[in-house]
PDB file of C-alpha atoms in Angstrom:
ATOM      1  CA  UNK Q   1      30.911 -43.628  60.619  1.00  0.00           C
ATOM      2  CA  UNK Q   2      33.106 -45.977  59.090  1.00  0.00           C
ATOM      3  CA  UNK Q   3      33.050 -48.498  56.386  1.00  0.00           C
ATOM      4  CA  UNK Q   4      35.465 -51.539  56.269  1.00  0.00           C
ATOM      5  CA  UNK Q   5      35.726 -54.715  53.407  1.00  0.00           C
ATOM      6  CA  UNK Q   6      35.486 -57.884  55.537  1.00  0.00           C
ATOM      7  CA  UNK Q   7      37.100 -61.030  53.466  1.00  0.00           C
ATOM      8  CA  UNK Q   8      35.460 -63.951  55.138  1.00  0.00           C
ATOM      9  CA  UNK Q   9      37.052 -66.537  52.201  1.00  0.00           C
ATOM     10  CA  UNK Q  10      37.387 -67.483  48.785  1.00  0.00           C
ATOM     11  CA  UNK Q  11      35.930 -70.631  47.122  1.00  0.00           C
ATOM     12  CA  UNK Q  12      35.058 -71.307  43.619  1.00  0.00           C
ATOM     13  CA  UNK Q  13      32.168 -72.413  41.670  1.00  0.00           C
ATOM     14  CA  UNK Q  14      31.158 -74.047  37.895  1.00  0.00           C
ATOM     15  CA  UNK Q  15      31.206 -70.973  35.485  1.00  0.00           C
ATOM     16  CA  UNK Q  16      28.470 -72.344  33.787  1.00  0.00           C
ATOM     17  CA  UNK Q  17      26.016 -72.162  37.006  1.00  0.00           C
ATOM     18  CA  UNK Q  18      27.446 -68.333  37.525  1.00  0.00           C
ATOM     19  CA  UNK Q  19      26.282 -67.690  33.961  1.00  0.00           C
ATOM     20  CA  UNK Q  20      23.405 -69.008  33.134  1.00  0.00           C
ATOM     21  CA  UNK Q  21      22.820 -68.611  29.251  1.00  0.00           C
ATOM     22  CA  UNK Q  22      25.730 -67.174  28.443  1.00  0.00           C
ATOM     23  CA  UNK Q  23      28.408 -68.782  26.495  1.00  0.00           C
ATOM     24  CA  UNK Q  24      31.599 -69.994  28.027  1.00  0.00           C
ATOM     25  CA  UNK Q  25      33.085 -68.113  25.253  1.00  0.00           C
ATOM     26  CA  UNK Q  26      32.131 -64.941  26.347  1.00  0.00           C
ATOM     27  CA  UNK Q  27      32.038 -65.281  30.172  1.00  0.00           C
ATOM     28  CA  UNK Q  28      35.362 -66.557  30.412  1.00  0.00           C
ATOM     29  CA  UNK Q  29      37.264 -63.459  29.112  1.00  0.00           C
ATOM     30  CA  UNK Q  30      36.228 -61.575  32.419  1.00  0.00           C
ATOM     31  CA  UNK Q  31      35.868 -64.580  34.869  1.00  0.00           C
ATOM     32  CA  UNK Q  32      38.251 -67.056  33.520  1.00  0.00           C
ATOM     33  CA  UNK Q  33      37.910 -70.815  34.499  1.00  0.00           C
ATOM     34  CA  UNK Q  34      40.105 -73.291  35.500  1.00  0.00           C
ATOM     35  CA  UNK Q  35      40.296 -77.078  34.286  1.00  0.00           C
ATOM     36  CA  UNK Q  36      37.507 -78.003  36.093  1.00  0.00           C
ATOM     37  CA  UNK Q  37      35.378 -75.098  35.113  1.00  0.00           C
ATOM     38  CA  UNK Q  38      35.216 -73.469  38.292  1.00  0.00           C
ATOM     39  CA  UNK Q  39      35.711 -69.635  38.583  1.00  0.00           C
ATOM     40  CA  UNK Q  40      37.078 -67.187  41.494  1.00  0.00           C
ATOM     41  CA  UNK Q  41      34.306 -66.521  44.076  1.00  0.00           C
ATOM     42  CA  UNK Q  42      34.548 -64.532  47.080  1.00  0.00           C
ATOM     43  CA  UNK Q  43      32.531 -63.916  50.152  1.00  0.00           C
ATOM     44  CA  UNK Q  44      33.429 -60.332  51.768  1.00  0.00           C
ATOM     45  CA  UNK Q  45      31.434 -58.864  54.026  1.00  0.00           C
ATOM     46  CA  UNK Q  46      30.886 -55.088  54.736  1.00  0.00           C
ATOM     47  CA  UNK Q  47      31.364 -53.436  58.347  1.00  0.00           C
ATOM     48  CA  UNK Q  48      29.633 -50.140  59.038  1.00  0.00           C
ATOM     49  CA  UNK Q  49      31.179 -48.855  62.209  1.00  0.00           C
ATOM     50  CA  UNK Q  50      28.509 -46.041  63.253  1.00  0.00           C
ATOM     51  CA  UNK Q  51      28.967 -44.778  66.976  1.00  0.00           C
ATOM     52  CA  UNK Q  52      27.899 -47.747  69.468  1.00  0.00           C
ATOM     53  CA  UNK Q  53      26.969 -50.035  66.767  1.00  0.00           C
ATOM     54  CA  UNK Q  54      29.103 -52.252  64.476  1.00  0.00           C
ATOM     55  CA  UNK Q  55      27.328 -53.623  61.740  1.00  0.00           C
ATOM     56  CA  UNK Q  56      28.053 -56.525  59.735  1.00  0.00           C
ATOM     57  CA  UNK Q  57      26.734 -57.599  56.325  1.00  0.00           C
ATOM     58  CA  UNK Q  58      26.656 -61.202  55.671  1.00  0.00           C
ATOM     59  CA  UNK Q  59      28.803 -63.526  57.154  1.00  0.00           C
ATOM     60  CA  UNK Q  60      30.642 -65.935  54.759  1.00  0.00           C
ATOM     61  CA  UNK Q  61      29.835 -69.830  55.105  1.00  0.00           C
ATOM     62  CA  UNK Q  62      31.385 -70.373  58.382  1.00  0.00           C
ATOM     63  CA  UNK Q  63      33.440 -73.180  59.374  1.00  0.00           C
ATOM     64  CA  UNK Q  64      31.194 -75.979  61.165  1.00  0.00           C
ATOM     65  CA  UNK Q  65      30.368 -77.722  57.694  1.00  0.00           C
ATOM     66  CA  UNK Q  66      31.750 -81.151  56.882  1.00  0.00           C
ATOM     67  CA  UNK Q  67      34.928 -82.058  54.774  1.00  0.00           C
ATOM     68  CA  UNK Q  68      32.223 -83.324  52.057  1.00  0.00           C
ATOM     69  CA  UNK Q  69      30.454 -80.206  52.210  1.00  0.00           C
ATOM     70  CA  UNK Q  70      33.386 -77.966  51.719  1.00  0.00           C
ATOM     71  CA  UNK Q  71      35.148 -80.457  48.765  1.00  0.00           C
ATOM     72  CA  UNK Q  72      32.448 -78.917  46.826  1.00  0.00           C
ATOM     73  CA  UNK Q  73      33.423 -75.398  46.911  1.00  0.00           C
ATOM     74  CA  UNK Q  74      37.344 -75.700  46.658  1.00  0.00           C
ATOM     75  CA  UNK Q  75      38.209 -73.056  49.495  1.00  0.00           C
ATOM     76  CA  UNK Q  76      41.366 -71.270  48.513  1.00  0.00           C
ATOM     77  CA  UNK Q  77      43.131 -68.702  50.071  1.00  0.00           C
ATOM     78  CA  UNK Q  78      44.075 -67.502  53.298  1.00  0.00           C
ATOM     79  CA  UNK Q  79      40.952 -64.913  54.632  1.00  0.00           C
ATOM     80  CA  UNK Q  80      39.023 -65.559  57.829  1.00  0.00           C
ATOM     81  CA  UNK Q  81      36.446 -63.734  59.034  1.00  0.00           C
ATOM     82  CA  UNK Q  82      38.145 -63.178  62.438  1.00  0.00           C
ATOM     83  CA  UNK Q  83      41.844 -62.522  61.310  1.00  0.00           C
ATOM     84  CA  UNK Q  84      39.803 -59.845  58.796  1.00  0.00           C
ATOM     85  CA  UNK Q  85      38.173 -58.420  62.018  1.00  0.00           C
ATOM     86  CA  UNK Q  86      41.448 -58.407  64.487  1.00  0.00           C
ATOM     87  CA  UNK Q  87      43.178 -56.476  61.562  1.00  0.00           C
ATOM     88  CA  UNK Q  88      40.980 -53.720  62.492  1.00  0.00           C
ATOM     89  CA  UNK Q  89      40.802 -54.287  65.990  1.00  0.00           C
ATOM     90  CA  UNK Q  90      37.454 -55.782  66.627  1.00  0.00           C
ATOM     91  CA  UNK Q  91      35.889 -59.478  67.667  1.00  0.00           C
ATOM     92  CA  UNK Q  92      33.241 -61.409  66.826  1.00  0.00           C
ATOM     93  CA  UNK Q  93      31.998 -59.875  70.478  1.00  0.00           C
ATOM     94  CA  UNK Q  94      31.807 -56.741  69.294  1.00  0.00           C
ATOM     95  CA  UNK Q  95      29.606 -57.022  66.619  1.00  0.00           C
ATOM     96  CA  UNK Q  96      25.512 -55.571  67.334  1.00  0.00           C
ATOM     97  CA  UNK Q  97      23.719 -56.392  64.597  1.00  0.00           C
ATOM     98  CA  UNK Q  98      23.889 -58.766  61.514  1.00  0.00           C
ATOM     99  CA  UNK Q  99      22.333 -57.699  58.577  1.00  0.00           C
ATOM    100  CA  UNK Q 100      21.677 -60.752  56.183  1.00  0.00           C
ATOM    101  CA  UNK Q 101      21.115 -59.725  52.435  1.00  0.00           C
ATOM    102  CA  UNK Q 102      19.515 -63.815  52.100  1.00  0.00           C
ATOM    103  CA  UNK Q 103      19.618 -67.004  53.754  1.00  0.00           C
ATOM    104  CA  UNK Q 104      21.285 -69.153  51.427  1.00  0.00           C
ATOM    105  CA  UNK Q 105      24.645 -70.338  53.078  1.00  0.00           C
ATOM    106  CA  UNK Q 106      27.040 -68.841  51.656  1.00  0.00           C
ATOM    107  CA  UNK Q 107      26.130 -65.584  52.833  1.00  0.00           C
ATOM    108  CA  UNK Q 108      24.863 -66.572  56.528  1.00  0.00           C
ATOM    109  CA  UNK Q 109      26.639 -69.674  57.446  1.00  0.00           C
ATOM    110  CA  UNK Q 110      29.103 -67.858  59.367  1.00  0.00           C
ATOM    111  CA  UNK Q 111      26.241 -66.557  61.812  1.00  0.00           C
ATOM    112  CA  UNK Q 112      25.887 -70.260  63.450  1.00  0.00           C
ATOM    113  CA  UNK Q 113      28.827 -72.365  64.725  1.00  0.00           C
ATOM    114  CA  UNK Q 114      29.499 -75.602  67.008  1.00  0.00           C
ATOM    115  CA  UNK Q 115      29.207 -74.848  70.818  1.00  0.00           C
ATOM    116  CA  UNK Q 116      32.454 -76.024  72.721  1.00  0.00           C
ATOM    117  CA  UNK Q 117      31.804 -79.856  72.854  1.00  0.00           C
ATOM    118  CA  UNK Q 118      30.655 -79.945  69.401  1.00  0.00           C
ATOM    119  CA  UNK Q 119      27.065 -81.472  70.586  1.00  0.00           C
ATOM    120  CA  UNK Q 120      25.298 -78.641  69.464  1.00  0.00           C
ATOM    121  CA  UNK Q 121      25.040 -75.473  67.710  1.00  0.00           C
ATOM    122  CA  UNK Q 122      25.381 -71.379  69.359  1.00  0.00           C
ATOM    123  CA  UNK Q 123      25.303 -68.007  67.499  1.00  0.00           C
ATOM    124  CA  UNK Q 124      29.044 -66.994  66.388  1.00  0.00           C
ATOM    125  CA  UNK Q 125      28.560 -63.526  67.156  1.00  0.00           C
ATOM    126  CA  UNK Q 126      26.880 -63.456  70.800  1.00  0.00           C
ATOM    127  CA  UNK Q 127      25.905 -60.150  71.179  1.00  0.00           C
ATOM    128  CA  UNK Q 128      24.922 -59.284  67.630  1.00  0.00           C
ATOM    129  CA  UNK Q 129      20.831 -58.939  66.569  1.00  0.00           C
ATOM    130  CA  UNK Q 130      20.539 -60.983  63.549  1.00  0.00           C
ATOM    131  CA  UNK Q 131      18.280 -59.325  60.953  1.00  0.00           C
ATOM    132  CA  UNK Q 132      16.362 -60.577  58.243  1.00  0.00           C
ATOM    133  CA  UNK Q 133      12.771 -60.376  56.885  1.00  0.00           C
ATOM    134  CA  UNK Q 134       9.984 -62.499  57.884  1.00  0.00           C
ATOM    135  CA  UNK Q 135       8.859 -62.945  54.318  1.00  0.00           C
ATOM    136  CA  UNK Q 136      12.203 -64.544  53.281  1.00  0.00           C
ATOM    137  CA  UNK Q 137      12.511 -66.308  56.683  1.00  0.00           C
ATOM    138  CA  UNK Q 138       9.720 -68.079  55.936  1.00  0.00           C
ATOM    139  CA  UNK Q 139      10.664 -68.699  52.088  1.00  0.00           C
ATOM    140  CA  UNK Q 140      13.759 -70.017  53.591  1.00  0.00           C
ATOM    141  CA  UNK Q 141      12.881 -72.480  56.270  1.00  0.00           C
ATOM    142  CA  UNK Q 142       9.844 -73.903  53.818  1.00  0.00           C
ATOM    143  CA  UNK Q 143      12.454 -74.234  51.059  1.00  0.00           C
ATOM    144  CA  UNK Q 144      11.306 -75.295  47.215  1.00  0.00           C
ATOM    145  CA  UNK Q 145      13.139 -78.204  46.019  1.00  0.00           C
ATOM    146  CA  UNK Q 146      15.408 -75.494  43.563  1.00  0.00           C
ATOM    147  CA  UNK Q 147      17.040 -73.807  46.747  1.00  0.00           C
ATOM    148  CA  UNK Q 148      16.723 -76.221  49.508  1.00  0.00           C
ATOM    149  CA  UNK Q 149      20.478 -77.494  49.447  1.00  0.00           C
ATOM    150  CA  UNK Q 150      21.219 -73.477  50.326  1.00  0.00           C
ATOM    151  CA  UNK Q 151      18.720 -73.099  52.623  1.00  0.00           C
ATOM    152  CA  UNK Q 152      20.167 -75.360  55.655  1.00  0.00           C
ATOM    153  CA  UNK Q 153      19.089 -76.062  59.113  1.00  0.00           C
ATOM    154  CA  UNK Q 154      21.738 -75.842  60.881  1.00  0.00           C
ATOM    155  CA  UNK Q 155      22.315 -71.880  59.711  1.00  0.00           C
ATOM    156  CA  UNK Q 156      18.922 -71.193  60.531  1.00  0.00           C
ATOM    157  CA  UNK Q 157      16.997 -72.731  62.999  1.00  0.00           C
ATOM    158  CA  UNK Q 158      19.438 -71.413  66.163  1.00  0.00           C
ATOM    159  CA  UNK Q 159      19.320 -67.917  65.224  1.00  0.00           C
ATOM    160  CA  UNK Q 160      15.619 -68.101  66.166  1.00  0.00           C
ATOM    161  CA  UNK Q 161      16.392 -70.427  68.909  1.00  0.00           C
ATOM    162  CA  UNK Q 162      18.639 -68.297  70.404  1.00  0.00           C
ATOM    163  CA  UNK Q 163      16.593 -65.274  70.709  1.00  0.00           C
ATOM    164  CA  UNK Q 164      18.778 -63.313  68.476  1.00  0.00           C
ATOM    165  CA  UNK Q 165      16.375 -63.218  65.462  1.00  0.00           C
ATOM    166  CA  UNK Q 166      14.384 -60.137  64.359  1.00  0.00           C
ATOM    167  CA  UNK Q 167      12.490 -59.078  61.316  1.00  0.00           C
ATOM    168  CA  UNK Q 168      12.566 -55.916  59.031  1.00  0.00           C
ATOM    169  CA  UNK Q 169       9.663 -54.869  57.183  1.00  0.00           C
ATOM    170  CA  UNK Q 170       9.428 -53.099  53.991  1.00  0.00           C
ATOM    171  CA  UNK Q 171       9.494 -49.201  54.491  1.00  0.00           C
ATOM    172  CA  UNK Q 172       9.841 -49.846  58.412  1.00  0.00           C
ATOM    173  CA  UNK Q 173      13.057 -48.062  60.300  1.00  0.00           C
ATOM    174  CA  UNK Q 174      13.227 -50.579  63.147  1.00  0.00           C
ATOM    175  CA  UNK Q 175      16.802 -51.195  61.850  1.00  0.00           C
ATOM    176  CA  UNK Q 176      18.243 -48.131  62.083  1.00  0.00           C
ATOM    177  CA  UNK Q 177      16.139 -46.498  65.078  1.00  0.00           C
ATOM    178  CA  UNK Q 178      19.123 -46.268  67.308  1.00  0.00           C
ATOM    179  CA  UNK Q 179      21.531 -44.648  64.143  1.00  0.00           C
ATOM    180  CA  UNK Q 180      21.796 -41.636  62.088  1.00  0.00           C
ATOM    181  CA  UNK Q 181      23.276 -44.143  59.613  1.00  0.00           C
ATOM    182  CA  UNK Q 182      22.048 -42.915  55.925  1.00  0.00           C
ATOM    183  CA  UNK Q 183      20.478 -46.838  55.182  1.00  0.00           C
ATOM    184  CA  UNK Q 184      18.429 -47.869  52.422  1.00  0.00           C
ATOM    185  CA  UNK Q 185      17.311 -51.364  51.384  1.00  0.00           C
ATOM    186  CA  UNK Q 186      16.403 -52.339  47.944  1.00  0.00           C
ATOM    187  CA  UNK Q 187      14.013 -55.469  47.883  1.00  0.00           C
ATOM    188  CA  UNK Q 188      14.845 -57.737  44.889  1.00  0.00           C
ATOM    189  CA  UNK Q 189      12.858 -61.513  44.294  1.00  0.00           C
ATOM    190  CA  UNK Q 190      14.621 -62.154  41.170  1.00  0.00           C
ATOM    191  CA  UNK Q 191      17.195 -64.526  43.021  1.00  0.00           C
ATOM    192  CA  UNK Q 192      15.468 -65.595  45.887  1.00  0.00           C
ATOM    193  CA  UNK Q 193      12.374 -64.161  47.565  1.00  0.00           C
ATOM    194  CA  UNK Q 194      12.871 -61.115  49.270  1.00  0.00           C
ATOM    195  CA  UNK Q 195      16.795 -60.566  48.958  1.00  0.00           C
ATOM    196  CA  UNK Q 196      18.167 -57.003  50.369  1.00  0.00           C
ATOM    197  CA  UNK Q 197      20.592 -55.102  48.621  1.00  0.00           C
ATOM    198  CA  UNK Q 198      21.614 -52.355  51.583  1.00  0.00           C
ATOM    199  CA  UNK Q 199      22.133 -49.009  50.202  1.00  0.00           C
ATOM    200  CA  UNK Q 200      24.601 -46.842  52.582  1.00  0.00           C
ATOM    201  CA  UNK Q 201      25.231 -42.923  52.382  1.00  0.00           C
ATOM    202  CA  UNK Q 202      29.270 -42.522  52.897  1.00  0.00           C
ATOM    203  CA  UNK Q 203      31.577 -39.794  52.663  1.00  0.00           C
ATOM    204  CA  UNK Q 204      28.970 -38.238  50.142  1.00  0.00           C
ATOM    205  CA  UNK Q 205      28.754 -41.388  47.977  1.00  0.00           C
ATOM    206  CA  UNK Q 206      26.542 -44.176  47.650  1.00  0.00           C
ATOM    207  CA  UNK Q 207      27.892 -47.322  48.438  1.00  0.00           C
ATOM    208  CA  UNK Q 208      25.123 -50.467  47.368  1.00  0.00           C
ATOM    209  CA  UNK Q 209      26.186 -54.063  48.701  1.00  0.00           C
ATOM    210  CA  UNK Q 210      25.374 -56.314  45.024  1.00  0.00           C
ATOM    211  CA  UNK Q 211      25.076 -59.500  46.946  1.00  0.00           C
ATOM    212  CA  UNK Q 212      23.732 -61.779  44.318  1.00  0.00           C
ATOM    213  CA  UNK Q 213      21.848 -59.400  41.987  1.00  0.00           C
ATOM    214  CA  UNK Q 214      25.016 -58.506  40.260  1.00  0.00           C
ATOM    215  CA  UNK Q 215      27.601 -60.643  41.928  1.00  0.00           C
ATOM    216  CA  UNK Q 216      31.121 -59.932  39.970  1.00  0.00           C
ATOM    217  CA  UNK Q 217      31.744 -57.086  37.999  1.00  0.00           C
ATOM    218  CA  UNK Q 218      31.562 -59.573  34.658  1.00  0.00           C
ATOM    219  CA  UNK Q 219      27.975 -59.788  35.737  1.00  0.00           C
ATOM    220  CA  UNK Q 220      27.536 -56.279  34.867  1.00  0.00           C
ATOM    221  CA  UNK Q 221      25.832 -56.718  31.659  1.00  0.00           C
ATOM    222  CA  UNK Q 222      21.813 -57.197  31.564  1.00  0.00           C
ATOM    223  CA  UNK Q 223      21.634 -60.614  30.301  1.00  0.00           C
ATOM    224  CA  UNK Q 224      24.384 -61.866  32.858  1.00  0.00           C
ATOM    225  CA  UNK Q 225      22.397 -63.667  35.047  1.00  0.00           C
ATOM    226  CA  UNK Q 226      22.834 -66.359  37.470  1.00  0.00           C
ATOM    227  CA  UNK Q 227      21.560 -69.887  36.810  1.00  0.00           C
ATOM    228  CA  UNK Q 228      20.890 -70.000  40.167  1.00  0.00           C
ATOM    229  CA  UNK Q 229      18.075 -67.328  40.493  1.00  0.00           C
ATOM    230  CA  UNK Q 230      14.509 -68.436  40.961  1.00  0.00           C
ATOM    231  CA  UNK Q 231      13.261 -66.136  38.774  1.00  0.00           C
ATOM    232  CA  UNK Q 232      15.676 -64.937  35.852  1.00  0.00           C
ATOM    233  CA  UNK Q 233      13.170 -63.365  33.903  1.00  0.00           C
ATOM    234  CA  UNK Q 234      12.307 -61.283  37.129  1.00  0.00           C
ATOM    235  CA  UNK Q 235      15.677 -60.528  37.800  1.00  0.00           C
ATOM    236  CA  UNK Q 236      16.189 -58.650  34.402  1.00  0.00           C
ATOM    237  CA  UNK Q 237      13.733 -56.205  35.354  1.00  0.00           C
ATOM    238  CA  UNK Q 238      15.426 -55.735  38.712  1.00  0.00           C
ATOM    239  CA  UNK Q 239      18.243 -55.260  36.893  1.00  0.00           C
ATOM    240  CA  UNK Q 240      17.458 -53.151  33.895  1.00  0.00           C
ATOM    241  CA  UNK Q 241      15.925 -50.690  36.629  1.00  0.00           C
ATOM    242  CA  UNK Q 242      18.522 -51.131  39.067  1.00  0.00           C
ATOM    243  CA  UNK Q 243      21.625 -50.289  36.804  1.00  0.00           C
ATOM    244  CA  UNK Q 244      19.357 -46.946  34.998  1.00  0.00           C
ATOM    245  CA  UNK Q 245      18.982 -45.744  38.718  1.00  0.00           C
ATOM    246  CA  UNK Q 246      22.798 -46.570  39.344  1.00  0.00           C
ATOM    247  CA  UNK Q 247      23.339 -44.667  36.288  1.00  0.00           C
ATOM    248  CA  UNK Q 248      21.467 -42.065  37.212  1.00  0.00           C
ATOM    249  CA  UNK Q 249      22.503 -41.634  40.766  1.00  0.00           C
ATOM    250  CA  UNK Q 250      26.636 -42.633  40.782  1.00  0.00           C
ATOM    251  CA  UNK Q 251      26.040 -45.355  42.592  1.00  0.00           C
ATOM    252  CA  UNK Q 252      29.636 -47.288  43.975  1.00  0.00           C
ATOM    253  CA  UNK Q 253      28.991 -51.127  43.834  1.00  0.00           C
ATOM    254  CA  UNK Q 254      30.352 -53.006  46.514  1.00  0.00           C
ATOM    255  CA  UNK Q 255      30.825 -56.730  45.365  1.00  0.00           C
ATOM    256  CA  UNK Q 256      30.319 -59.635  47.813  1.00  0.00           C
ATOM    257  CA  UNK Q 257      31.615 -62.301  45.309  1.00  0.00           C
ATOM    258  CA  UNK Q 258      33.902 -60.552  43.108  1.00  0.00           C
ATOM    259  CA  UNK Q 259      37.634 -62.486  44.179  1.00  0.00           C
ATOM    260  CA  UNK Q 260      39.580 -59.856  42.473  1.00  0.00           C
ATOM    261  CA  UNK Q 261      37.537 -56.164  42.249  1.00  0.00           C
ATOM    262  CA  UNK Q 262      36.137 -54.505  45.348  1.00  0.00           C
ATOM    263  CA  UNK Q 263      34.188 -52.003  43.832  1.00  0.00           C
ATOM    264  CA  UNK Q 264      33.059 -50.343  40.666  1.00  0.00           C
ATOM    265  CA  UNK Q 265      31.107 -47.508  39.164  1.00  0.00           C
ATOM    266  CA  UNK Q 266      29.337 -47.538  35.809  1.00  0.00           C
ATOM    267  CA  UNK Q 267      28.605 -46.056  32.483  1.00  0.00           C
ATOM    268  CA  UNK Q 268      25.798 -45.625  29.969  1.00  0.00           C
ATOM    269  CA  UNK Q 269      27.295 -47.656  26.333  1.00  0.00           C
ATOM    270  CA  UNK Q 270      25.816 -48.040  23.035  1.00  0.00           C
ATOM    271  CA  UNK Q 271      25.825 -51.398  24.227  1.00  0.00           C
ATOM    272  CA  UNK Q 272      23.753 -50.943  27.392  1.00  0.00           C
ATOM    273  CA  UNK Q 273      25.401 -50.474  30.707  1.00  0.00           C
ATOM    274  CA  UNK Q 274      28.858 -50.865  31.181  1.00  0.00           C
ATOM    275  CA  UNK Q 275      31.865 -50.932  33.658  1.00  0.00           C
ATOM    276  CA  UNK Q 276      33.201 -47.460  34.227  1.00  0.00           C
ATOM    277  CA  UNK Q 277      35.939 -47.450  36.883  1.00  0.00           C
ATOM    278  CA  UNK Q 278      37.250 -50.367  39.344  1.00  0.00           C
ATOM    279  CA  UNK Q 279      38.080 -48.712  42.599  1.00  0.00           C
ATOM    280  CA  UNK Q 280      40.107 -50.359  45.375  1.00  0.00           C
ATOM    281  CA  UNK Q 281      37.519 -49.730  48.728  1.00  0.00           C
ATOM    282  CA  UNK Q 282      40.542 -48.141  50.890  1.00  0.00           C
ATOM    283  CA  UNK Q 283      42.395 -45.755  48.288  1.00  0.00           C
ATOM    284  CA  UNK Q 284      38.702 -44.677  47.396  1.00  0.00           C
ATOM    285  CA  UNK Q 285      37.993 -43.780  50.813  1.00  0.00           C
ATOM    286  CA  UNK Q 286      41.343 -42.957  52.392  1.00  0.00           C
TER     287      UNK Q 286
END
């Protein structure tokens, strides 16, 4: 088996929103803002190459949104989700499965793109499984009024279309019946209903994909949470218990939206938990 950081893109967002209560003050000594108050984000994926199957985790936004759309979220850089993937010698083809942590674009618009003419839309990765959970799925496509700008159509109505679409369940292995793979998924509602945070076993560490329960490493602190989560005062018990455990159990955090650190571990503080070590993903396992 083999692990592999997928950049999909960077694009920025309003500190403030990334923050919630926290003070500028104080967020913007790890995740400093620019004029317009808009921090680094990024959107990298994780690969797990495990014999036949190549596994992807999240997929970016995608391309097939409007100019207006995208003049929102300041795209910077040069990543793509396919240059990241013909680095390593692979295609969207290729890929078996899609594991989606949530639903809200920025981590599945990349599943969905425009068919050939443009008069329609056609899975991105054509030979993948697309995998969610049927309590989010529905969560997602009967948005509230909070979340329904993430939740769109267009990202989630032809995965089920196209046939693609399955469900895990809680404490069910349909996922990984075909795979040795040493998976876990933790089940957090804090940020949306039903988000999974994928746990993988890897050259005797444990590797956790933070998707948006802790999303940069300046979000390590308790009360760093998101103004975007449903539920903030549920997601700082999913957090208190999640960071003792990762304490605990030398857990490696793999960021999806950290532009500048890959991965981290952490340490017990007078102060609560802190950052212990950043860790580039390919020195740390060469």
């Amino acid at each position: 088996m083999k692990l592999y950081p997928i950049e999909t893109g960077n694009f920025k967002l309003d500190g403030g929103a990334m923050f919630g209560v926290v003070p500028k003050t104080i967020w913007n000594k790890t995740n400093p803002a620019d004029g317009n108050n808009l921090i680094d984000i990024a959107a990298r994926s994780l690969l797990i190459e495990d014999g036949d199957r190549l596994i992807l985790i999240d997929t970016g936004m995608g391309n097939k949104q409007s100019d207006k759309f995208f003049g929102y979220y300041y795209r910077w850089g040069g990543y793509s989700i396919d240059d990241s993937l013909q680095k390593l010698g692979f295609r969207r083809d290729d890929i078996t499965d899609v594991f989606l942590t949530h639903l809200h674009f920025d981590h599945c618009g990349g599943c969905i793109q425009w068919n050939n003419n443009r008069t329609g839309y056609e899975p991105a990765f054509k030979n993948a499984v697309f995998w969610t959970n049927e309590r989010h799925w529905e969560w997602a496509t009967k948005p509230n009024a909070r979340e329904k700008a993430s939740f769109l159509k267009e990202n989630l109505f032809p995965m089920q279309e196209s046939g693609q679409l399955k469900f895990i369940k809680k404490g069910d292995a349909s996922f990984l019946e075909t795979s040795e793979l040493g998976f876990g998924i933790l089940f957090v509602d804090g940020h949306t209903e039903k988000q999974m945070l994928p746990h993988i076993r890897y050259q005797d560490k444990t590797v956790v994909f933070m998707a948006d329960l802790i999303p940069t490493v300046g979000h390590i602190p308790l009360p760093y949470v998101i103004g975007y989560d449903t539920r903030p005062l549920l997601t700082l018990g999913e957090k208190e218990t999640f960071l003792n455990k990762a304490i605990a159990q030398d857990y490696y955090l793999f960021f999806e939206h950290d532009a500048h650190n890959e991965i981290c571990t952490l340490q017990s503080t007078e102060k609560g938990v802190r950052l212990n070590e950043l860790h580039n993903f390919d020195d740390l396992f060469q």
